[in-house]
Amino acid sequence: MVALQCQYIYNTSKLTFSRNLPKLQYQSRKMSTSDQPVFTTLRGDLASFHNTIKTSKRVLALCGAGLSASSGLPTFRGAGGLWRTHDSISLATPEAFARDPGLVWQFYNYRRHMALQATPNPAHYALAELARKMPGFQCLSQNVDGLSQRADHPRSQLQLLHGTLFDLLCADKRGCRYGRVDFTDPVCPALAIPTSGVDPTSTQARHQATPTALDISNASIPLPSLKPSDLPHCPQCKTHLLRPGVVWFGEQLPFSVLETVDSYLADDEPVDLILVIGTSAQVYPAAGYVEDARERGAKVAVVNMDSGDVPAGGWREGDWFFLGDAAVVVPDLVEPVIGRLGRATAGEA
Ligand code: BV8
């Protein structure tokens, strides 16, 4: 049985990120890390956390879909877990692409479209500012949505563990090795997302800037089945299809990223702190970095909307747990280092 002293949960839909909200109450709580009634006191008080981050030099952040949730992008756990009738994770595999590249491309073109419609939230900006203020900070992101990059997060301190939706690579990664950065939406005409089909001569159409794209994650919206000839091909080898520059399950993470993280962890200097932000920490090797950081002396602070999402390896005495929306909590957590976010990046009009 887990004794939880409930904290404020901010429901982003109501939240206007306006700063005149009462300061979030940060309290400690007792949590058990397993079904044994062993209580570990999890700190939730901002003061003790601020004391630590103020004196920290080497800090890691492991980020997941929850970081971008309040930018309107579905998480894998949440609505994003199922795309039409398909389990998203099953579509994120080389096997699925080999079996039905049209379907996989409709999935990724849709996620590119959604990500391009979204905007970074205060947590993305706060982490970018932390990188500028703390040379020893590295953000390890599992997100492929490009929002940290659009928040101008310094690239040398942003490790895209699972790639990005906005790189297009030749599917023959070892042979042809072609790749380009690409923000076109749709990626090719055949992948255009069907729109509301409002009669262009109607008054409604006259008031509608651009016809709204239909939510094709909903299986009731018919989608054409596409032939490989409809899909983007590699302009270099002119043989293979292009694929999104993301890491699929069963594929190795980008070598340069693994190298950077491993050498950061191998440094003689200890790691002072790891922030675990909006991730269910179920996917490896990303989830393993929490324990790796602990082994190098790091204190652990978790920001999550769900107190059930225990970091891999479980809780330890002295860990922090901040229950709330990353877009609200993260700027508060790093304030001693970055100050208050400017109005523009704090999501305030
Ligand atoms: C590999 C890109 C080997 C594509 C992704 C060890 C043990 C067990 C399994 C394995 C293991 N090692 C490897 C494996 C296999 C596999 C794996 O981990 N499987 C899992 C399912 C058990 N790993 C791999 O296949 C990796 N490759 O191991 O290669 C190899 C070695 C040599 C040579 C060849 C191969 C590759 C894994 C990468 C897969 N690609 N993404 C795409 O996006 O389409 S993973 C993808 O899913 C994401 O990137 C992310 O990593 C994961 C989703 O997790 P989260 O981001 O955490 O999202 P989730 O929805 O689950 O959770 C959201 C959280 O946010 C929740 O906690 C929620 O409460 C919270 N939240 C919600 N709203 C908010 C919030 N928090 C704060 N504020 C809010 N507003």
PDB file of N, CA, C and O in Angstrom, residues 265-337:
ATOM      1  N   LEU A 265      29.257   9.867 -19.098  1.00  0.00           N
ATOM      2  CA  LEU A 265      29.118   9.045 -17.884  1.00  0.00           C
ATOM      3  C   LEU A 265      30.466   8.531 -17.407  1.00  0.00           C
ATOM      4  O   LEU A 265      30.665   8.294 -16.221  1.00  0.00           O
ATOM      5  N   ALA A 266      31.417   8.388 -18.353  1.00  0.00           N
ATOM      6  CA  ALA A 266      32.731   7.817 -17.989  1.00  0.00           C
ATOM      7  C   ALA A 266      33.665   8.869 -17.414  1.00  0.00           C
ATOM      8  O   ALA A 266      34.750   8.551 -16.934  1.00  0.00           O
ATOM      9  N   ASP A 267      33.244  10.133 -17.441  1.00  0.00           N
ATOM     10  CA  ASP A 267      34.099  11.233 -16.964  1.00  0.00           C
ATOM     11  C   ASP A 267      34.478  11.002 -15.498  1.00  0.00           C
ATOM     12  O   ASP A 267      33.690  10.407 -14.753  1.00  0.00           O
ATOM     13  N   ASP A 268      35.653  11.442 -15.072  1.00  0.00           N
ATOM     14  CA  ASP A 268      36.058  11.241 -13.665  1.00  0.00           C
ATOM     15  C   ASP A 268      35.132  12.005 -12.718  1.00  0.00           C
ATOM     16  O   ASP A 268      34.808  11.549 -11.627  1.00  0.00           O
ATOM     17  N   GLU A 269      34.684  13.152 -13.180  1.00  0.00           N
ATOM     18  CA  GLU A 269      33.788  13.953 -12.347  1.00  0.00           C
ATOM     19  C   GLU A 269      32.466  13.201 -12.113  1.00  0.00           C
ATOM     20  O   GLU A 269      31.938  12.594 -13.056  1.00  0.00           O
ATOM     21  N   PRO A 270      31.912  13.241 -10.903  1.00  0.00           N
ATOM     22  CA  PRO A 270      30.625  12.573 -10.679  1.00  0.00           C
ATOM     23  C   PRO A 270      29.497  13.273 -11.430  1.00  0.00           C
ATOM     24  O   PRO A 270      29.656  14.397 -11.892  1.00  0.00           O
ATOM     25  N   VAL A 271      28.381  12.588 -11.579  1.00  0.00           N
ATOM     26  CA  VAL A 271      27.162  13.241 -12.086  1.00  0.00           C
ATOM     27  C   VAL A 271      26.395  13.699 -10.856  1.00  0.00           C
ATOM     28  O   VAL A 271      26.187  12.920  -9.928  1.00  0.00           O
ATOM     29  N   ASP A 272      26.003  14.969 -10.823  1.00  0.00           N
ATOM     30  CA  ASP A 272      25.363  15.509  -9.600  1.00  0.00           C
ATOM     31  C   ASP A 272      23.872  15.173  -9.532  1.00  0.00           C
ATOM     32  O   ASP A 272      23.339  14.896  -8.458  1.00  0.00           O
ATOM     33  N   LEU A 273      23.223  15.190 -10.712  1.00  0.00           N
ATOM     34  CA  LEU A 273      21.757  15.107 -10.685  1.00  0.00           C
ATOM     35  C   LEU A 273      21.251  14.593 -12.027  1.00  0.00           C
ATOM     36  O   LEU A 273      21.851  14.906 -13.071  1.00  0.00           O
ATOM     37  N   ILE A 274      20.180  13.776 -12.004  1.00  0.00           N
ATOM     38  CA  ILE A 274      19.497  13.432 -13.258  1.00  0.00           C
ATOM     39  C   ILE A 274      18.012  13.733 -13.087  1.00  0.00           C
ATOM     40  O   ILE A 274      17.380  13.329 -12.107  1.00  0.00           O
ATOM     41  N   LEU A 275      17.480  14.516 -14.053  1.00  0.00           N
ATOM     42  CA  LEU A 275      16.054  14.835 -14.084  1.00  0.00           C
ATOM     43  C   LEU A 275      15.399  13.811 -15.009  1.00  0.00           C
ATOM     44  O   LEU A 275      15.854  13.629 -16.133  1.00  0.00           O
ATOM     45  N   VAL A 276      14.365  13.152 -14.532  1.00  0.00           N
ATOM     46  CA  VAL A 276      13.661  12.156 -15.352  1.00  0.00           C
ATOM     47  C   VAL A 276      12.283  12.745 -15.655  1.00  0.00           C
ATOM     48  O   VAL A 276      11.413  12.774 -14.796  1.00  0.00           O
ATOM     49  N   ILE A 277      12.131  13.270 -16.872  1.00  0.00           N
ATOM     50  CA  ILE A 277      11.004  14.134 -17.186  1.00  0.00           C
ATOM     51  C   ILE A 277      10.040  13.487 -18.185  1.00  0.00           C
ATOM     52  O   ILE A 277      10.413  13.176 -19.322  1.00  0.00           O
ATOM     53  N   GLY A 278       8.800  13.216 -17.742  1.00  0.00           N
ATOM     54  CA  GLY A 278       7.743  12.778 -18.647  1.00  0.00           C
ATOM     55  C   GLY A 278       8.072  11.528 -19.413  1.00  0.00           C
ATOM     56  O   GLY A 278       7.815  11.436 -20.616  1.00  0.00           O
ATOM     57  N   THR A 279       8.639  10.551 -18.739  1.00  0.00           N
ATOM     58  CA  THR A 279       8.905   9.277 -19.406  1.00  0.00           C
ATOM     59  C   THR A 279       8.478   8.112 -18.520  1.00  0.00           C
ATOM     60  O   THR A 279       8.625   8.164 -17.301  1.00  0.00           O
ATOM     61  N   SER A 280       7.958   7.064 -19.163  1.00  0.00           N
ATOM     62  CA  SER A 280       7.587   5.854 -18.419  1.00  0.00           C
ATOM     63  C   SER A 280       8.824   4.985 -18.229  1.00  0.00           C
ATOM     64  O   SER A 280       8.793   3.979 -17.556  1.00  0.00           O
ATOM     65  N   ALA A 281       9.929   5.432 -18.845  1.00  0.00           N
ATOM     66  CA  ALA A 281      11.232   4.758 -18.671  1.00  0.00           C
ATOM     67  C   ALA A 281      11.107   3.241 -18.848  1.00  0.00           C
ATOM     68  O   ALA A 281      11.568   2.460 -18.040  1.00  0.00           O
ATOM     69  N   GLN A 282      10.472   2.825 -19.922  1.00  0.00           N
ATOM     70  CA  GLN A 282      10.331   1.396 -20.226  1.00  0.00           C
ATOM     71  C   GLN A 282      11.193   0.963 -21.403  1.00  0.00           C
ATOM     72  O   GLN A 282      11.329  -0.215 -21.682  1.00  0.00           O
ATOM     73  N   VAL A 283      11.739   1.919 -22.144  1.00  0.00           N
ATOM     74  CA  VAL A 283      12.468   1.566 -23.369  1.00  0.00           C
ATOM     75  C   VAL A 283      13.970   1.698 -23.147  1.00  0.00           C
ATOM     76  O   VAL A 283      14.445   2.703 -22.620  1.00  0.00           O
ATOM     77  N   TYR A 284      14.693   0.656 -23.578  1.00  0.00           N
ATOM     78  CA  TYR A 284      16.156   0.585 -23.375  1.00  0.00           C
ATOM     79  C   TYR A 284      16.901   0.778 -24.688  1.00  0.00           C
ATOM     80  O   TYR A 284      16.272   0.565 -25.741  1.00  0.00           O
ATOM     81  N   PRO A 285      18.130   1.245 -24.605  1.00  0.00           N
ATOM     82  CA  PRO A 285      18.933   1.533 -23.423  1.00  0.00           C
ATOM     83  C   PRO A 285      18.626   2.854 -22.723  1.00  0.00           C
ATOM     84  O   PRO A 285      19.162   3.109 -21.646  1.00  0.00           O
ATOM     85  N   ALA A 286      17.689   3.682 -23.264  1.00  0.00           N
ATOM     86  CA  ALA A 286      17.412   4.999 -22.673  1.00  0.00           C
ATOM     87  C   ALA A 286      17.100   4.892 -21.176  1.00  0.00           C
ATOM     88  O   ALA A 286      17.711   5.564 -20.348  1.00  0.00           O
ATOM     89  N   ALA A 287      16.181   3.977 -20.817  1.00  0.00           N
ATOM     90  CA  ALA A 287      15.735   3.888 -19.422  1.00  0.00           C
ATOM     91  C   ALA A 287      16.885   3.529 -18.489  1.00  0.00           C
ATOM     92  O   ALA A 287      16.899   3.893 -17.316  1.00  0.00           O
ATOM     93  N   GLY A 288      17.893   2.857 -19.031  1.00  0.00           N
ATOM     94  CA  GLY A 288      19.028   2.399 -18.198  1.00  0.00           C
ATOM     95  C   GLY A 288      19.926   3.540 -17.747  1.00  0.00           C
ATOM     96  O   GLY A 288      20.700   3.399 -16.800  1.00  0.00           O
ATOM     97  N   TYR A 289      19.804   4.708 -18.405  1.00  0.00           N
ATOM     98  CA  TYR A 289      20.697   5.823 -18.051  1.00  0.00           C
ATOM     99  C   TYR A 289      20.407   6.371 -16.654  1.00  0.00           C
ATOM    100  O   TYR A 289      21.263   6.992 -16.037  1.00  0.00           O
ATOM    101  N   VAL A 290      19.200   6.117 -16.123  1.00  0.00           N
ATOM    102  CA  VAL A 290      18.900   6.598 -14.760  1.00  0.00           C
ATOM    103  C   VAL A 290      19.805   5.875 -13.757  1.00  0.00           C
ATOM    104  O   VAL A 290      20.495   6.500 -12.956  1.00  0.00           O
ATOM    105  N   GLU A 291      19.862   4.567 -13.865  1.00  0.00           N
ATOM    106  CA  GLU A 291      20.728   3.790 -12.946  1.00  0.00           C
ATOM    107  C   GLU A 291      22.199   4.103 -13.213  1.00  0.00           C
ATOM    108  O   GLU A 291      22.995   4.249 -12.286  1.00  0.00           O
ATOM    109  N   ASP A 292      22.563   4.258 -14.477  1.00  0.00           N
ATOM    110  CA  ASP A 292      23.968   4.583 -14.798  1.00  0.00           C
ATOM    111  C   ASP A 292      24.364   5.882 -14.099  1.00  0.00           C
ATOM    112  O   ASP A 292      25.449   5.997 -13.522  1.00  0.00           O
ATOM    113  N   ALA A 293      23.462   6.868 -14.147  1.00  0.00           N
ATOM    114  CA  ALA A 293      23.769   8.170 -13.516  1.00  0.00           C
ATOM    115  C   ALA A 293      23.845   8.019 -11.992  1.00  0.00           C
ATOM    116  O   ALA A 293      24.747   8.560 -11.346  1.00  0.00           O
ATOM    117  N   ARG A 294      22.923   7.217 -11.444  1.00  0.00           N
ATOM    118  CA  ARG A 294      22.935   6.979  -9.984  1.00  0.00           C
ATOM    119  C   ARG A 294      24.304   6.426  -9.571  1.00  0.00           C
ATOM    120  O   ARG A 294      24.900   6.855  -8.598  1.00  0.00           O
ATOM    121  N   GLU A 295      24.753   5.428 -10.363  1.00  0.00           N
ATOM    122  CA  GLU A 295      26.029   4.785 -10.024  1.00  0.00           C
ATOM    123  C   GLU A 295      27.179   5.782 -10.055  1.00  0.00           C
ATOM    124  O   GLU A 295      28.237   5.558  -9.474  1.00  0.00           O
ATOM    125  N   ARG A 296      26.977   6.923 -10.708  1.00  0.00           N
ATOM    126  CA  ARG A 296      28.029   7.938 -10.739  1.00  0.00           C
ATOM    127  C   ARG A 296      27.688   9.089  -9.800  1.00  0.00           C
ATOM    128  O   ARG A 296      28.088  10.225 -10.011  1.00  0.00           O
ATOM    129  N   GLY A 297      26.856   8.744  -8.801  1.00  0.00           N
ATOM    130  CA  GLY A 297      26.615   9.687  -7.703  1.00  0.00           C
ATOM    131  C   GLY A 297      25.426  10.597  -7.878  1.00  0.00           C
ATOM    132  O   GLY A 297      25.140  11.438  -7.026  1.00  0.00           O
ATOM    133  N   ALA A 298      24.688  10.431  -8.991  1.00  0.00           N
ATOM    134  CA  ALA A 298      23.611  11.382  -9.263  1.00  0.00           C
ATOM    135  C   ALA A 298      22.432  11.214  -8.319  1.00  0.00           C
ATOM    136  O   ALA A 298      22.048  10.088  -7.986  1.00  0.00           O
ATOM    137  N   LYS A 299      21.893  12.341  -7.899  1.00  0.00           N
ATOM    138  CA  LYS A 299      20.595  12.334  -7.232  1.00  0.00           C
ATOM    139  C   LYS A 299      19.544  12.287  -8.340  1.00  0.00           C
ATOM    140  O   LYS A 299      19.808  12.717  -9.452  1.00  0.00           O
ATOM    141  N   VAL A 300      18.369  11.741  -8.021  1.00  0.00           N
ATOM    142  CA  VAL A 300      17.334  11.530  -9.040  1.00  0.00           C
ATOM    143  C   VAL A 300      16.097  12.349  -8.709  1.00  0.00           C
ATOM    144  O   VAL A 300      15.623  12.334  -7.573  1.00  0.00           O
ATOM    145  N   ALA A 301      15.607  13.087  -9.714  1.00  0.00           N
ATOM    146  CA  ALA A 301      14.367  13.848  -9.542  1.00  0.00           C
ATOM    147  C   ALA A 301      13.444  13.513 -10.703  1.00  0.00           C
ATOM    148  O   ALA A 301      13.841  13.639 -11.863  1.00  0.00           O
ATOM    149  N   VAL A 302      12.250  13.046 -10.369  1.00  0.00           N
ATOM    150  CA  VAL A 302      11.289  12.624 -11.394  1.00  0.00           C
ATOM    151  C   VAL A 302      10.161  13.648 -11.494  1.00  0.00           C
ATOM    152  O   VAL A 302       9.649  14.107 -10.478  1.00  0.00           O
ATOM    153  N   VAL A 303       9.824  14.016 -12.728  1.00  0.00           N
ATOM    154  CA  VAL A 303       8.675  14.881 -12.995  1.00  0.00           C
ATOM    155  C   VAL A 303       7.709  14.061 -13.841  1.00  0.00           C
ATOM    156  O   VAL A 303       8.088  13.618 -14.938  1.00  0.00           O
ATOM    157  N   ASN A 304       6.528  13.815 -13.324  1.00  0.00           N
ATOM    158  CA  ASN A 304       5.585  12.984 -14.071  1.00  0.00           C
ATOM    159  C   ASN A 304       4.163  13.279 -13.624  1.00  0.00           C
ATOM    160  O   ASN A 304       3.941  13.717 -12.493  1.00  0.00           O
ATOM    161  N   MET A 305       3.224  13.039 -14.509  1.00  0.00           N
ATOM    162  CA  MET A 305       1.802  13.254 -14.181  1.00  0.00           C
ATOM    163  C   MET A 305       1.236  12.025 -13.500  1.00  0.00           C
ATOM    164  O   MET A 305       0.108  12.027 -13.048  1.00  0.00           O
ATOM    165  N   ASP A 306       2.028  10.952 -13.494  1.00  0.00           N
ATOM    166  CA  ASP A 306       1.512   9.680 -12.970  1.00  0.00           C
ATOM    167  C   ASP A 306       2.496   9.139 -11.950  1.00  0.00           C
ATOM    168  O   ASP A 306       3.612   8.771 -12.290  1.00  0.00           O
ATOM    169  N   SER A 307       2.075   9.112 -10.673  1.00  0.00           N
ATOM    170  CA  SER A 307       3.010   8.694  -9.618  1.00  0.00           C
ATOM    171  C   SER A 307       3.315   7.212  -9.727  1.00  0.00           C
ATOM    172  O   SER A 307       4.203   6.707  -9.081  1.00  0.00           O
ATOM    173  N   GLY A 308       2.618   6.508 -10.609  1.00  0.00           N
ATOM    174  CA  GLY A 308       2.893   5.067 -10.755  1.00  0.00           C
ATOM    175  C   GLY A 308       4.087   4.804 -11.642  1.00  0.00           C
ATOM    176  O   GLY A 308       4.622   3.712 -11.697  1.00  0.00           O
ATOM    177  N   ASP A 309       4.544   5.841 -12.358  1.00  0.00           N
ATOM    178  CA  ASP A 309       5.656   5.599 -13.302  1.00  0.00           C
ATOM    179  C   ASP A 309       6.985   5.718 -12.590  1.00  0.00           C
ATOM    180  O   ASP A 309       7.640   6.744 -12.592  1.00  0.00           O
ATOM    181  N   VAL A 310       7.384   4.596 -12.002  1.00  0.00           N
ATOM    182  CA  VAL A 310       8.629   4.550 -11.222  1.00  0.00           C
ATOM    183  C   VAL A 310       9.812   4.423 -12.171  1.00  0.00           C
ATOM    184  O   VAL A 310       9.769   3.636 -13.103  1.00  0.00           O
ATOM    185  N   PRO A 311      10.871   5.218 -11.960  1.00  0.00           N
ATOM    186  CA  PRO A 311      12.022   5.085 -12.858  1.00  0.00           C
ATOM    187  C   PRO A 311      12.589   3.675 -12.775  1.00  0.00           C
ATOM    188  O   PRO A 311      12.494   3.012 -11.747  1.00  0.00           O
ATOM    189  N   ALA A 312      13.194   3.236 -13.901  1.00  0.00           N
ATOM    190  CA  ALA A 312      13.792   1.903 -13.947  1.00  0.00           C
ATOM    191  C   ALA A 312      14.746   1.771 -12.760  1.00  0.00           C
ATOM    192  O   ALA A 312      15.444   2.706 -12.422  1.00  0.00           O
ATOM    193  N   GLY A 313      14.696   0.683 -12.056  1.00  0.00           N
ATOM    194  CA  GLY A 313      15.596   0.504 -10.906  1.00  0.00           C
ATOM    195  C   GLY A 313      14.912   0.927  -9.619  1.00  0.00           C
ATOM    196  O   GLY A 313      15.440   0.737  -8.538  1.00  0.00           O
ATOM    197  N   GLY A 314      13.728   1.585  -9.742  1.00  0.00           N
ATOM    198  CA  GLY A 314      12.935   1.874  -8.539  1.00  0.00           C
ATOM    199  C   GLY A 314      13.397   3.135  -7.828  1.00  0.00           C
ATOM    200  O   GLY A 314      14.341   3.815  -8.251  1.00  0.00           O
ATOM    201  N   TRP A 315      12.736   3.460  -6.733  1.00  0.00           N
ATOM    202  CA  TRP A 315      13.040   4.663  -5.950  1.00  0.00           C
ATOM    203  C   TRP A 315      14.179   4.392  -4.979  1.00  0.00           C
ATOM    204  O   TRP A 315      14.386   3.254  -4.566  1.00  0.00           O
ATOM    205  N   ARG A 316      14.896   5.436  -4.628  1.00  0.00           N
ATOM    206  CA  ARG A 316      15.906   5.367  -3.567  1.00  0.00           C
ATOM    207  C   ARG A 316      15.653   6.499  -2.590  1.00  0.00           C
ATOM    208  O   ARG A 316      15.065   7.530  -2.970  1.00  0.00           O
ATOM    209  N   GLU A 317      16.103   6.276  -1.357  1.00  0.00           N
ATOM    210  CA  GLU A 317      15.960   7.310  -0.340  1.00  0.00           C
ATOM    211  C   GLU A 317      16.483   8.627  -0.895  1.00  0.00           C
ATOM    212  O   GLU A 317      17.516   8.657  -1.567  1.00  0.00           O
ATOM    213  N   GLY A 318      15.712   9.699  -0.687  1.00  0.00           N
ATOM    214  CA  GLY A 318      16.230  11.008  -1.087  1.00  0.00           C
ATOM    215  C   GLY A 318      15.866  11.406  -2.501  1.00  0.00           C
ATOM    216  O   GLY A 318      16.108  12.547  -2.919  1.00  0.00           O
ATOM    217  N   ASP A 319      15.289  10.474  -3.278  1.00  0.00           N
ATOM    218  CA  ASP A 319      14.834  10.866  -4.621  1.00  0.00           C
ATOM    219  C   ASP A 319      13.752  11.931  -4.483  1.00  0.00           C
ATOM    220  O   ASP A 319      13.038  11.973  -3.484  1.00  0.00           O
ATOM    221  N   TRP A 320      13.638  12.748  -5.518  1.00  0.00           N
ATOM    222  CA  TRP A 320      12.528  13.707  -5.569  1.00  0.00           C
ATOM    223  C   TRP A 320      11.475  13.192  -6.534  1.00  0.00           C
ATOM    224  O   TRP A 320      11.803  12.587  -7.558  1.00  0.00           O
ATOM    225  N   PHE A 321      10.215  13.445  -6.199  1.00  0.00           N
ATOM    226  CA  PHE A 321       9.138  13.173  -7.153  1.00  0.00           C
ATOM    227  C   PHE A 321       8.229  14.389  -7.202  1.00  0.00           C
ATOM    228  O   PHE A 321       7.702  14.819  -6.168  1.00  0.00           O
ATOM    229  N   PHE A 322       8.108  14.969  -8.393  1.00  0.00           N
ATOM    230  CA  PHE A 322       7.248  16.139  -8.571  1.00  0.00           C
ATOM    231  C   PHE A 322       6.092  15.742  -9.477  1.00  0.00           C
ATOM    232  O   PHE A 322       6.282  15.451 -10.663  1.00  0.00           O
ATOM    233  N   LEU A 323       4.903  15.706  -8.881  1.00  0.00           N
ATOM    234  CA  LEU A 323       3.712  15.264  -9.610  1.00  0.00           C
ATOM    235  C   LEU A 323       3.108  16.483 -10.299  1.00  0.00           C
ATOM    236  O   LEU A 323       2.691  17.421  -9.649  1.00  0.00           O
ATOM    237  N   GLY A 324       3.110  16.474 -11.619  1.00  0.00           N
ATOM    238  CA  GLY A 324       2.532  17.624 -12.305  1.00  0.00           C
ATOM    239  C   GLY A 324       2.944  17.655 -13.760  1.00  0.00           C
ATOM    240  O   GLY A 324       3.677  16.792 -14.247  1.00  0.00           O
ATOM    241  N   ASP A 325       2.484  18.690 -14.441  1.00  0.00           N
ATOM    242  CA  ASP A 325       2.762  18.852 -15.862  1.00  0.00           C
ATOM    243  C   ASP A 325       4.172  19.399 -16.032  1.00  0.00           C
ATOM    244  O   ASP A 325       4.528  20.434 -15.460  1.00  0.00           O
ATOM    245  N   ALA A 326       4.963  18.707 -16.832  1.00  0.00           N
ATOM    246  CA  ALA A 326       6.365  19.119 -17.037  1.00  0.00           C
ATOM    247  C   ALA A 326       6.463  20.582 -17.448  1.00  0.00           C
ATOM    248  O   ALA A 326       7.352  21.312 -16.993  1.00  0.00           O
ATOM    249  N   ALA A 327       5.509  21.058 -18.255  1.00  0.00           N
ATOM    250  CA  ALA A 327       5.565  22.436 -18.765  1.00  0.00           C
ATOM    251  C   ALA A 327       5.463  23.454 -17.632  1.00  0.00           C
ATOM    252  O   ALA A 327       5.900  24.597 -17.772  1.00  0.00           O
ATOM    253  N   VAL A 328       4.897  23.024 -16.504  1.00  0.00           N
ATOM    254  CA  VAL A 328       4.743  23.923 -15.347  1.00  0.00           C
ATOM    255  C   VAL A 328       5.856  23.681 -14.347  1.00  0.00           C
ATOM    256  O   VAL A 328       6.477  24.597 -13.832  1.00  0.00           O
ATOM    257  N   VAL A 329       6.139  22.401 -14.101  1.00  0.00           N
ATOM    258  CA  VAL A 329       7.073  22.048 -13.016  1.00  0.00           C
ATOM    259  C   VAL A 329       8.527  22.332 -13.404  1.00  0.00           C
ATOM    260  O   VAL A 329       9.284  22.892 -12.612  1.00  0.00           O
ATOM    261  N   VAL A 330       8.940  21.979 -14.624  1.00  0.00           N
ATOM    262  CA  VAL A 330      10.361  22.103 -14.990  1.00  0.00           C
ATOM    263  C   VAL A 330      10.878  23.540 -14.881  1.00  0.00           C
ATOM    264  O   VAL A 330      11.925  23.774 -14.265  1.00  0.00           O
ATOM    265  N   PRO A 331      10.158  24.551 -15.397  1.00  0.00           N
ATOM    266  CA  PRO A 331      10.662  25.927 -15.216  1.00  0.00           C
ATOM    267  C   PRO A 331      10.853  26.288 -13.742  1.00  0.00           C
ATOM    268  O   PRO A 331      11.834  26.944 -13.381  1.00  0.00           O
ATOM    269  N   ASP A 332       9.960  25.789 -12.866  1.00  0.00           N
ATOM    270  CA  ASP A 332      10.113  26.071 -11.428  1.00  0.00           C
ATOM    271  C   ASP A 332      11.355  25.383 -10.875  1.00  0.00           C
ATOM    272  O   ASP A 332      12.090  25.942 -10.063  1.00  0.00           O
ATOM    273  N   LEU A 333      11.595  24.160 -11.332  1.00  0.00           N
ATOM    274  CA  LEU A 333      12.721  23.392 -10.778  1.00  0.00           C
ATOM    275  C   LEU A 333      14.064  24.040 -11.124  1.00  0.00           C
ATOM    276  O   LEU A 333      14.973  24.084 -10.305  1.00  0.00           O
ATOM    277  N   VAL A 334      14.186  24.574 -12.326  1.00  0.00           N
ATOM    278  CA  VAL A 334      15.516  25.069 -12.739  1.00  0.00           C
ATOM    279  C   VAL A 334      15.635  26.589 -12.571  1.00  0.00           C
ATOM    280  O   VAL A 334      16.632  27.195 -12.972  1.00  0.00           O
ATOM    281  N   GLU A 335      14.619  27.191 -11.961  1.00  0.00           N
ATOM    282  CA  GLU A 335      14.620  28.655 -11.803  1.00  0.00           C
ATOM    283  C   GLU A 335      15.889  29.200 -11.140  1.00  0.00           C
ATOM    284  O   GLU A 335      16.445  30.205 -11.581  1.00  0.00           O
ATOM    285  N   PRO A 336      16.446  28.544 -10.091  1.00  0.00           N
ATOM    286  CA  PRO A 336      17.644  29.127  -9.463  1.00  0.00           C
ATOM    287  C   PRO A 336      18.804  29.301 -10.446  1.00  0.00           C
ATOM    288  O   PRO A 336      19.658  30.156 -10.261  1.00  0.00           O
ATOM    289  N   VAL A 337      18.791  28.507 -11.520  1.00  0.00           N
ATOM    290  CA  VAL A 337      19.905  28.579 -12.495  1.00  0.00           C
ATOM    291  C   VAL A 337      19.549  29.499 -13.661  1.00  0.00           C
ATOM    292  O   VAL A 337      20.357  30.294 -14.127  1.00  0.00           O
TER     293      VAL A 337
END
